[in-house]
N, CA and C atoms as an extended XYZ file, in Angstrom:
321
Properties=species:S:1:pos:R:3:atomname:S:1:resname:S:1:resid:I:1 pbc="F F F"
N       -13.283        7.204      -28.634 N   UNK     1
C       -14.443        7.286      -27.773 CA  UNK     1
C       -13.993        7.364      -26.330 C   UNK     1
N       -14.532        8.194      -25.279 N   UNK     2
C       -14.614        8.364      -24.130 CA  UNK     2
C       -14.419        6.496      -23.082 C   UNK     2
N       -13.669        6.919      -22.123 N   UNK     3
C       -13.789        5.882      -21.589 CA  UNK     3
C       -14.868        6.002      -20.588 C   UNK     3
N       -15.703        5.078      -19.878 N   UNK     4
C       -17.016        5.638      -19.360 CA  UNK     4
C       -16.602        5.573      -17.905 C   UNK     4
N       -17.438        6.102      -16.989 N   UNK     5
C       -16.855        6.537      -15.539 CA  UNK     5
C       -16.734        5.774      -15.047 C   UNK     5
N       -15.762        5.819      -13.936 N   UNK     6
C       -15.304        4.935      -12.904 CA  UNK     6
C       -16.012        4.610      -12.202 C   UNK     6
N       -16.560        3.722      -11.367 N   UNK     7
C       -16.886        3.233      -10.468 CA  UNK     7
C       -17.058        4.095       -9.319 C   UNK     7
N       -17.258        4.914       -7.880 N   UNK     8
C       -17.241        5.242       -6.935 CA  UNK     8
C       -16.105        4.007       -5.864 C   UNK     8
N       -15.247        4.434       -5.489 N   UNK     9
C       -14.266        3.294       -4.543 CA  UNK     9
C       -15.017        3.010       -3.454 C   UNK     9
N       -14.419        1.559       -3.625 N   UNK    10
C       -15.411        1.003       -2.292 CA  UNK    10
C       -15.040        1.899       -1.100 C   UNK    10
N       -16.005        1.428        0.393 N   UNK    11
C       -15.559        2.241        1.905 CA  UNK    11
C       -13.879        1.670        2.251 C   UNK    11
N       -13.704        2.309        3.012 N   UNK    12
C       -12.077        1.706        3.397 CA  UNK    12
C       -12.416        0.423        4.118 C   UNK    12
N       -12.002       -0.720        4.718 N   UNK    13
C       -11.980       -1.423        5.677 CA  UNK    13
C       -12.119       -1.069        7.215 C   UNK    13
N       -12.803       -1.507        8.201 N   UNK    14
C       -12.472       -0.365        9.372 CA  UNK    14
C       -10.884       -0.875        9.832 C   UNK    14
N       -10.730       -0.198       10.563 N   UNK    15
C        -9.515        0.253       11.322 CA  UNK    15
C        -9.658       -0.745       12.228 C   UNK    15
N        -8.098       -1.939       12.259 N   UNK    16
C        -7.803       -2.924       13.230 CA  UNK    16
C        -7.759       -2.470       14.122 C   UNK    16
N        -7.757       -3.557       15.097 N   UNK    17
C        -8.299       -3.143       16.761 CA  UNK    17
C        -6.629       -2.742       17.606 C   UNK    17
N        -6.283       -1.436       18.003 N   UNK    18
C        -5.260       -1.264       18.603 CA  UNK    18
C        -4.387       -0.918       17.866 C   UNK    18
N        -5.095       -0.438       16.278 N   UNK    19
C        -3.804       -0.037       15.425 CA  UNK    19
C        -3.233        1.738       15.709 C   UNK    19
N        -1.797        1.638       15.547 N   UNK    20
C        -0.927        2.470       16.329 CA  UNK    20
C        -0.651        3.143       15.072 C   UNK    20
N        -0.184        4.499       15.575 N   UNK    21
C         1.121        5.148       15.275 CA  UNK    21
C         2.689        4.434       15.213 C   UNK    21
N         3.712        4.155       14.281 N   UNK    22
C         4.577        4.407       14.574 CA  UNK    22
C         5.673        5.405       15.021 C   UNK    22
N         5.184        6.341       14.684 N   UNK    23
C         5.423        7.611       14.544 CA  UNK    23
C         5.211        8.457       16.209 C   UNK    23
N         4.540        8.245       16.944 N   UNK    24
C         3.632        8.728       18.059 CA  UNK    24
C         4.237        8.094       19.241 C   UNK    24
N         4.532        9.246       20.626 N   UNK    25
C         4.951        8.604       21.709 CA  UNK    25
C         6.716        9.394       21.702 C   UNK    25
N         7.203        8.739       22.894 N   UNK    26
C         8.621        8.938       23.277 CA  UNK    26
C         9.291        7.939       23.819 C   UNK    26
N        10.085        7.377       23.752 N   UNK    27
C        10.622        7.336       21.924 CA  UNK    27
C         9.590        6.757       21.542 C   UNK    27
N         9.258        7.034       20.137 N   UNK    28
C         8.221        5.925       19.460 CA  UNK    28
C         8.683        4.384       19.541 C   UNK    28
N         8.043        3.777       18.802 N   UNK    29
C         7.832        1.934       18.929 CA  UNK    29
C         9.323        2.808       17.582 C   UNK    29
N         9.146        2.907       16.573 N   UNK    30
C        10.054        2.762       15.731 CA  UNK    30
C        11.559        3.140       16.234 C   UNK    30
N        12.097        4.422       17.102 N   UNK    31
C        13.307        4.511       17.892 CA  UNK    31
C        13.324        3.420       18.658 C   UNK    31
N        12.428        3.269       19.351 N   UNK    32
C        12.928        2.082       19.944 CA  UNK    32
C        13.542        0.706       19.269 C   UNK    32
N        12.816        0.131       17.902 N   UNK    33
C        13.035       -0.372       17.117 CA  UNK    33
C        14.050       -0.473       16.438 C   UNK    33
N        14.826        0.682       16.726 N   UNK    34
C        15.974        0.919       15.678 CA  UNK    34
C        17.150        0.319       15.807 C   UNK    34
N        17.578       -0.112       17.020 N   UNK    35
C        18.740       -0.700       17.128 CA  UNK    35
C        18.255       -2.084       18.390 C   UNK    35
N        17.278       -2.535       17.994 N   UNK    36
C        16.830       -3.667       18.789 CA  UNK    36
C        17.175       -4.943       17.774 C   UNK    36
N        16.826       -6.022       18.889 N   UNK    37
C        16.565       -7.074       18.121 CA  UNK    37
C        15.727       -8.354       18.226 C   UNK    37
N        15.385       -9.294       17.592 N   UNK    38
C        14.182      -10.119       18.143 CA  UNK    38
C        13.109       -9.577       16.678 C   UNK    38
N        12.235      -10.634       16.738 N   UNK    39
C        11.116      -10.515       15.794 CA  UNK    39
C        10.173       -9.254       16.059 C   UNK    39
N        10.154       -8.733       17.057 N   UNK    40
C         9.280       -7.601       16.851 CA  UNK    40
C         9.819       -6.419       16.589 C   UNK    40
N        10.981       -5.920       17.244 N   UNK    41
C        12.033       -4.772       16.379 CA  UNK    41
C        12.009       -4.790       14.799 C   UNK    41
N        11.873       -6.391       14.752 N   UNK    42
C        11.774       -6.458       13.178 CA  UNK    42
C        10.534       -5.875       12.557 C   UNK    42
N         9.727       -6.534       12.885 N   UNK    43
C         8.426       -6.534       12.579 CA  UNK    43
C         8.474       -4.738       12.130 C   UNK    43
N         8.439       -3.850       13.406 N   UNK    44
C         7.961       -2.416       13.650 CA  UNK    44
C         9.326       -1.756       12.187 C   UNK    44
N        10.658       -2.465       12.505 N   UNK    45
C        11.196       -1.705       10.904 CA  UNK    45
C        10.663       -2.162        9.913 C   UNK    45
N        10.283       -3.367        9.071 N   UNK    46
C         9.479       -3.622        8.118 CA  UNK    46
C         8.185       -2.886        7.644 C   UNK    46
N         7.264       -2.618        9.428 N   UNK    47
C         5.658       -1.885        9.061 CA  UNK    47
C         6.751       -0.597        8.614 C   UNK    47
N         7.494        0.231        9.237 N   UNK    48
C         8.076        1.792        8.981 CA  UNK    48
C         8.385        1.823        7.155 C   UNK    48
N         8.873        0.849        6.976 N   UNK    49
C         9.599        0.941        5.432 CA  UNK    49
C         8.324        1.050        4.393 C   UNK    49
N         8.562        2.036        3.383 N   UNK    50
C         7.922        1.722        2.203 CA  UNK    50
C         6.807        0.843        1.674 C   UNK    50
N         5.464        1.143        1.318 N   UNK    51
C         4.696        0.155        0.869 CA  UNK    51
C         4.986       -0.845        0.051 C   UNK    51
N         4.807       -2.339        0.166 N   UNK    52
C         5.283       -3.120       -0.852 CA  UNK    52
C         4.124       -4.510       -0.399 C   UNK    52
N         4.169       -5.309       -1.913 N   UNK    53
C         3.784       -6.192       -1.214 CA  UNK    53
C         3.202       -6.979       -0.554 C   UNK    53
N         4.427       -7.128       -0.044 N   UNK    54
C         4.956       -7.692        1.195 CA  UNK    54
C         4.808       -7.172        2.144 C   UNK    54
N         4.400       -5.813        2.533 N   UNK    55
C         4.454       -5.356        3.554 CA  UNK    55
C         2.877       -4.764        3.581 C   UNK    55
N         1.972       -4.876        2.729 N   UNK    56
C         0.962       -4.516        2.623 CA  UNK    56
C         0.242       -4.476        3.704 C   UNK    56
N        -0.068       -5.918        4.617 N   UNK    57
C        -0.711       -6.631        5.496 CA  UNK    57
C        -0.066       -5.772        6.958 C   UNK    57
N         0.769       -4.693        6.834 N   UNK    58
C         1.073       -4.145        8.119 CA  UNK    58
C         0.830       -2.846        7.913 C   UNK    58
N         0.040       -1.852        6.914 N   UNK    59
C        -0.519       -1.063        6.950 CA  UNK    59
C        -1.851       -0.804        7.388 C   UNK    59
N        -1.962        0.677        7.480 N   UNK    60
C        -3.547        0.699        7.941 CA  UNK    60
C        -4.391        0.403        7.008 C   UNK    60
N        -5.630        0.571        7.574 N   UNK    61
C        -6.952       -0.233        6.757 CA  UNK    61
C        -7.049        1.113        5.535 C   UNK    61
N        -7.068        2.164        5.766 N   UNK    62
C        -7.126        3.013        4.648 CA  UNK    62
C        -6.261        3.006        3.330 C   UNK    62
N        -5.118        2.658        3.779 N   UNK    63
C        -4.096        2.755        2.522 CA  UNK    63
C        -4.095        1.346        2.284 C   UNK    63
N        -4.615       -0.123        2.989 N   UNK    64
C        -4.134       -1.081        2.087 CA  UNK    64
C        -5.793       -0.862        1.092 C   UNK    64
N        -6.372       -0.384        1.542 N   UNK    65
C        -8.190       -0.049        0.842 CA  UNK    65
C        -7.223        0.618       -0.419 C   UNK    65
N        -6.797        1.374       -0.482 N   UNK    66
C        -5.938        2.480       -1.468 CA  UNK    66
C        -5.414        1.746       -2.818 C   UNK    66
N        -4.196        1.229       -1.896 N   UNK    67
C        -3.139       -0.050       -2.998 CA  UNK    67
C        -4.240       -0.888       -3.308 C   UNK    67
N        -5.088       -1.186       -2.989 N   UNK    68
C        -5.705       -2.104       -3.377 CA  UNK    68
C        -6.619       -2.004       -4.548 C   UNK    68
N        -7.289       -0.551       -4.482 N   UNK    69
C        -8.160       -0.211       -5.422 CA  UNK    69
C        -7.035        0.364       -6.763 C   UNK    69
N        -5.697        1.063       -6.095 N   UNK    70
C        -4.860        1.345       -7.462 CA  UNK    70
C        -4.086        0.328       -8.515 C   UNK    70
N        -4.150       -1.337       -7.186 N   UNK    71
C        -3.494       -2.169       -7.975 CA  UNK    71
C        -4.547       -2.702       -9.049 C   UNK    71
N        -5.964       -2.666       -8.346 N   UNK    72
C        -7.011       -3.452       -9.358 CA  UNK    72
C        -7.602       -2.631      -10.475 C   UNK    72
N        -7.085       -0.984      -10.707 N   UNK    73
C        -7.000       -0.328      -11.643 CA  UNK    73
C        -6.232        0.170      -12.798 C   UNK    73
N        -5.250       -0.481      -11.983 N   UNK    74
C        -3.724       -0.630      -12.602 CA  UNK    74
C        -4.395       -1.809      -13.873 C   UNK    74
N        -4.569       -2.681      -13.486 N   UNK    75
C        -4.430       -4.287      -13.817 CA  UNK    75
C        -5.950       -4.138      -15.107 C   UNK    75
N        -6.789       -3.674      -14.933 N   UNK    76
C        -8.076       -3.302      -15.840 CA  UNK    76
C        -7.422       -2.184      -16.571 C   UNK    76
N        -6.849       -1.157      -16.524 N   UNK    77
C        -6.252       -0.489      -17.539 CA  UNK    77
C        -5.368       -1.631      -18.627 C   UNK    77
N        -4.677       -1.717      -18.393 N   UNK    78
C        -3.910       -2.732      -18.426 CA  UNK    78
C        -3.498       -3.690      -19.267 C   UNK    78
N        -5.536       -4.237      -19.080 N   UNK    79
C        -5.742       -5.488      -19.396 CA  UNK    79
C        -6.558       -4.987      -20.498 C   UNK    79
N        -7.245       -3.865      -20.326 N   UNK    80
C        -8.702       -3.557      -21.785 CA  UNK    80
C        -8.041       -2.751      -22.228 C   UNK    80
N        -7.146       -1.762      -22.148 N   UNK    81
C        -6.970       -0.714      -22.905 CA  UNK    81
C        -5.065       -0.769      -23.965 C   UNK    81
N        -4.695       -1.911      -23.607 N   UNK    82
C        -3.487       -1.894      -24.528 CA  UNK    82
C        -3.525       -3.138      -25.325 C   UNK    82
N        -3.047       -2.481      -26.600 N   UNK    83
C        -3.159       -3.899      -27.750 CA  UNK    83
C        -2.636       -5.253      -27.517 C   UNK    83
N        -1.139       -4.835      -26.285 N   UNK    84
C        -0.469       -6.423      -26.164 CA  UNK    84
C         0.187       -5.953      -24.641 C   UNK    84
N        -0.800       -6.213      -23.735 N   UNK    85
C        -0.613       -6.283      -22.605 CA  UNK    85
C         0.747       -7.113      -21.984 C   UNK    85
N         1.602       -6.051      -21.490 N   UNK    86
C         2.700       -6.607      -20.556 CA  UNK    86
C         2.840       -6.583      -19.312 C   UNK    86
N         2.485       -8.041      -18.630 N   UNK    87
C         2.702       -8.368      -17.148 CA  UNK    87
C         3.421       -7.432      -16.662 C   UNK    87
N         5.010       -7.502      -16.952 N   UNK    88
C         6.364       -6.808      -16.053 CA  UNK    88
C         6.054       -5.600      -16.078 C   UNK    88
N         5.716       -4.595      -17.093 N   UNK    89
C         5.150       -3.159      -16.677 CA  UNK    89
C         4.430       -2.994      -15.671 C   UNK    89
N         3.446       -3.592      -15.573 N   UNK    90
C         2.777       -4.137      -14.276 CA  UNK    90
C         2.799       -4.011      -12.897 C   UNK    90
N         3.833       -4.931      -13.193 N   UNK    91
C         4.263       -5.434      -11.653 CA  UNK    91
C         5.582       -4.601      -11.307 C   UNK    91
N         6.166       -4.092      -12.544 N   UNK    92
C         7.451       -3.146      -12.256 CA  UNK    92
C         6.273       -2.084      -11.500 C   UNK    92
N         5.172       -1.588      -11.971 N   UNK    93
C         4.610       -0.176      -11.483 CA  UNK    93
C         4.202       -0.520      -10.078 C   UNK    93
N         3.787       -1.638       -9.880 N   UNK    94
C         2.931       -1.848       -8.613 CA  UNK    94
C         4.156       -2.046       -7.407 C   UNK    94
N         5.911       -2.181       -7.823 N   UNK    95
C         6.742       -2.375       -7.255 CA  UNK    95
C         7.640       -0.917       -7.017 C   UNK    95
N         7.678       -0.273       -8.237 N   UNK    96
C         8.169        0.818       -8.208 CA  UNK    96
C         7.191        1.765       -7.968 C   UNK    96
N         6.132        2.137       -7.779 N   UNK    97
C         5.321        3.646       -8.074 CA  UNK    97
C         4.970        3.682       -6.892 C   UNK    97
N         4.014        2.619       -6.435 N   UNK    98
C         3.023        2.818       -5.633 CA  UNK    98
C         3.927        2.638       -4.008 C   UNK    98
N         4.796        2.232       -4.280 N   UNK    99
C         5.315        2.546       -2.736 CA  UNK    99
C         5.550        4.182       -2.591 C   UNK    99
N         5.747        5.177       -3.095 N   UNK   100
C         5.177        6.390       -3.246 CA  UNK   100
C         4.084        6.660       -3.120 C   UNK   100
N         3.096        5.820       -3.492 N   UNK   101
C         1.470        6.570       -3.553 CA  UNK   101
C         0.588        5.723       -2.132 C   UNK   101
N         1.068        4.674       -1.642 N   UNK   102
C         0.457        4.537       -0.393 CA  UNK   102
C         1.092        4.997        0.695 C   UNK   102
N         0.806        5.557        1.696 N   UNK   103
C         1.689        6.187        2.950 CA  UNK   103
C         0.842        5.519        3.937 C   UNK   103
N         0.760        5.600        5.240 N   UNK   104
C         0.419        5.202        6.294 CA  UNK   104
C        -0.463        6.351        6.689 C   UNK   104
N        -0.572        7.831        6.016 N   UNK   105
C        -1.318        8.732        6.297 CA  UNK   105
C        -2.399        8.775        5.076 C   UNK   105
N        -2.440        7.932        4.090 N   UNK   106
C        -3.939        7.490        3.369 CA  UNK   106
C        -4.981        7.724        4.002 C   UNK   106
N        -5.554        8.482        3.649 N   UNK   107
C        -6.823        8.599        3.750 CA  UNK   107
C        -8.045        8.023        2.854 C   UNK   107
């Protein structure tokens, strides 16, 4: 039998106040970043790297809206549709995949 339709995804979150480009400018915040040091050099290589996480909370409002709706679809597949549901597949996918599928250019 058909699985029945999805839901419509919620709106994104709006957009934090003063949220930047890393990418944007001369040198950007991230060149500059690159061979600095101190907690905020840090900070700006951590937001640049790969979705994870851990690093969720330093993306924009669109893509953590994104990971968010793919992790809680992930997890309902998951959970209703396999005979003996395994956590580590899981969390391997939500560790391995999706840092590929959220970017900072989510829409």
């Amino acid at each position: 039998h058909p699985l029945p339709p999805s839901p419509p995804p919620p709106p994104p979150p709006p957009r934090r106040r003063g949220e930047k480009s890393l990418h944007e400018g001369e040198p950007t915040p991230l060149q500059r970043a690159a061979g600095g040091e101190g907690e905020a050099a840090a900070l700006i290589r951590r937001a640049a790297a790969p979705w994870s996480p851990a690093s969720h909370s330093l993306f924009p409002a669109a893509a953590r809206a994104r990971a968010a709706l793919l992790v809680r679809s992930l997890y309902e597949i998951h959970d209703g549709q396999l005979d003996r549901p395994n956590g580590i597949a899981a969390r391997d996918f939500v560790t391995c995949v999706l840092r590929f599928a959220i970017t900072r250019e989510t829409e």
